[in-house]
């Protein structure tokens, strides 16, 4: 049995790379098509479509009570979207946030977050229902078989492949999504303008993008503001890609006493959320770093009624220059990257404005065709029934005689349809002969059997005839719509105009061409200052004259004291071989007794990763030569010009494994270098024996170390000047050490 099982086993050999490639492509396409990108037809991502459909199925109409969001999320996840409740609730929240969407799709009740970045309350607290806009434009006619349905994830339910959206939602509400290797970013637009552009295309499908932009002026962000690169919009809408420059709205208000205040009442769309706090922080830093002295106070007076950020200005402030500074230095002017990527015909594609509208119009013709085929079929069935009832009313006595003479419904029905009279009792042969001539259809016969006696009243018969007349008119109209392109086009345009009349709103975002923000940055007067940093890493800058008056105490209380320019930089070398640059202007300028700020807060230096070895100002550094020494005895000389970089942090030297920098010192080549080890070995040799290297080199060996020994201290000494070293509390006269060669073992000091 075992041998038989082995014979039946087939081993399929496949290249592992091919399996990985196929698996990754399958995963990528699943994310692109089924999760991250919107469909060009309804402009919705799957999670949005499924959430709206679940709300529709729950009966959450705009004129009915709200239901808990937890119920909506539960139904959506359990029936259609098995990807976690957080993604569903987040999609629902965004569809209810008026500051993120041009037209909200869900009517939220409760805390659904704020424009300043506050998150929505938990789904167990909030409630929602559909808006009238969503009901009328996104979910109408679902009962008319106008869209296809597909099995859900476990094939227990049916879900719509696409919703029958009657306006270009992709343009009206925009879209944002990150897939695998691609992302979509489409701005929102004004509903009325979008509809006008669609109508213009339908009337002339040869219209150009420039022609469409006579109706659709540009993005219309829910936060307002202004688009300031109007001339770039044409190329953006033609290609589907580009950058839109947006600015907030700034107003100047006059106050008593000749003072003014700058009020920001609209913000760029990209500032939604944490961007507002970041903007306030940026303005604070402009004031703190003395980039501007015109701002006296900053306050955020925003509320549910709208944005209101107030900058109180000093008397005589240059408001125009300050406004340009805010555009240049903060996110009050920002860019919105446009990438009109969408799923079209089952694959991702970047579409221009005209192509996007073309896809939408094709979808509308498909929806309308399917809708009116369904309506036509219903009217033709109704016509058949009505004609049967009218005919029956004309021979109602015969019908009653057939019914009274029949033993059961089947006999009566067979007589009405096929004229079978053999089993039916008639009052006369004439009635029997007439009954044999009856040829009602199956549907007509059933309607006659279901007819109530009150339909025989004269007015009811007249109403039936009027209803039949109306049905015939509907059939003619529906056939005309289905058979003639112009008729269907006229109908779609009529419906679009009705939606525009009911739901369109005024444009919020201004479209204009504005000059690039140019401001005159106030020149900082250069002065001599002193950088102070204590042993705890707190740093500050004080005036040179103040330092000179308190030199003794300043030197005693601080580990590093460096004279510099207020326009210069401080360069901090760490034991990990890195150099960190700090602008002096970024350091607090104050009094001698001020605490200062931790050096970690104003630089890339991290005290938990390395120790500070040396501190210099940029002028000292750039024009001198520096000796680097490491714990494992490696030394090198580096020209200061190697450190003339703009980066805040660079590698100052290359280190071997488990090595660290112990000293970085300014040198003169005519001096001698003394290396002192932890075990008490001293080696003295001329500095000129140390090779000059690049900053990314290791260097040369300065001393041969014994096992477990490390270099602990270095000294630079000069002939004729007595220099002392200390080993185990004993002073060592460094000038008496014998001059040797570099890379020696050194002499042992006896404590």
Tab-separated table of C-alpha atoms in Angstrom, residues 22 98 105 121 207 245 361 375 481 486 605 717:
chain	number	residue	atom	x	y	z
A	22	UNK	CA	3.114	35.210	-9.477
A	98	UNK	CA	-17.876	67.785	5.320
A	105	UNK	CA	-22.491	60.646	1.565
A	121	UNK	CA	-15.706	58.809	18.799
A	207	UNK	CA	-14.926	69.111	-27.159
A	245	UNK	CA	-0.622	75.119	-5.565
A	361	UNK	CA	-21.049	59.088	-19.824
A	375	UNK	CA	-39.329	49.498	-17.337
A	481	UNK	CA	-35.468	56.301	-25.485
A	486	UNK	CA	-30.624	61.641	-28.940
A	605	UNK	CA	22.799	64.336	18.608
A	717	UNK	CA	52.842	69.594	24.208
